[in-house]
XYZ file of C-alpha atoms in Angstrom:
58
model
C 275.101 -5.771 37.724
C 271.993 -5.672 39.862
C 270.513 -9.038 40.835
C 273.088 -10.610 38.547
C 271.508 -9.604 35.241
C 270.542 -5.907 35.232
C 273.105 -3.262 34.335
C 272.923 -0.234 36.617
C 273.665 3.364 35.700
C 275.758 5.732 37.780
C 274.153 8.809 36.233
C 270.377 9.024 36.649
C 270.088 11.090 33.427
C 271.159 8.010 31.459
C 267.925 6.320 32.576
C 265.614 8.968 31.130
C 263.263 7.550 28.511
C 262.893 10.930 26.787
C 266.110 12.623 25.751
C 264.406 15.878 24.794
C 262.220 17.628 27.396
C 260.141 19.284 24.664
C 258.545 15.890 24.016
C 256.959 15.425 27.445
C 253.326 16.140 28.339
C 252.674 19.586 29.877
C 252.735 19.336 33.665
C 253.465 15.615 33.404
C 249.766 14.882 32.810
C 248.825 12.410 30.085
C 245.333 13.243 28.778
C 242.925 10.376 28.150
C 239.216 9.721 27.665
C 237.231 6.658 28.669
C 235.197 5.026 25.938
C 231.449 5.376 26.579
C 231.220 1.575 26.537
C 233.418 1.457 29.654
C 231.077 3.592 31.770
C 230.061 0.597 33.918
C 233.666 -0.030 34.995
C 234.969 3.544 35.245
C 235.562 3.177 39.012
C 237.697 0.072 38.459
C 239.674 1.896 35.756
C 240.275 4.820 38.135
C 241.476 2.406 40.855
C 243.803 0.675 38.395
C 245.279 3.985 37.217
C 245.772 5.108 40.831
C 247.539 1.817 41.600
C 249.864 2.350 38.630
C 250.612 5.956 39.659
C 251.213 5.001 43.301
C 253.471 2.032 42.554
C 255.444 2.929 39.434
C 257.330 5.871 37.974
C 254.537 6.414 35.446
């Protein structure tokens, strides 16, 4: 147990969320489009996405 309540895995492959590699996005890039109504906050959205990419495994 990790921190007393999280089960760890010896094999990293056990942690994969996708069991079949044919189901992942090409090049690891998830396509998206901003709604036109969000144009005024597109810079904040870009900063938020960068924060997520820099600080998580997503």
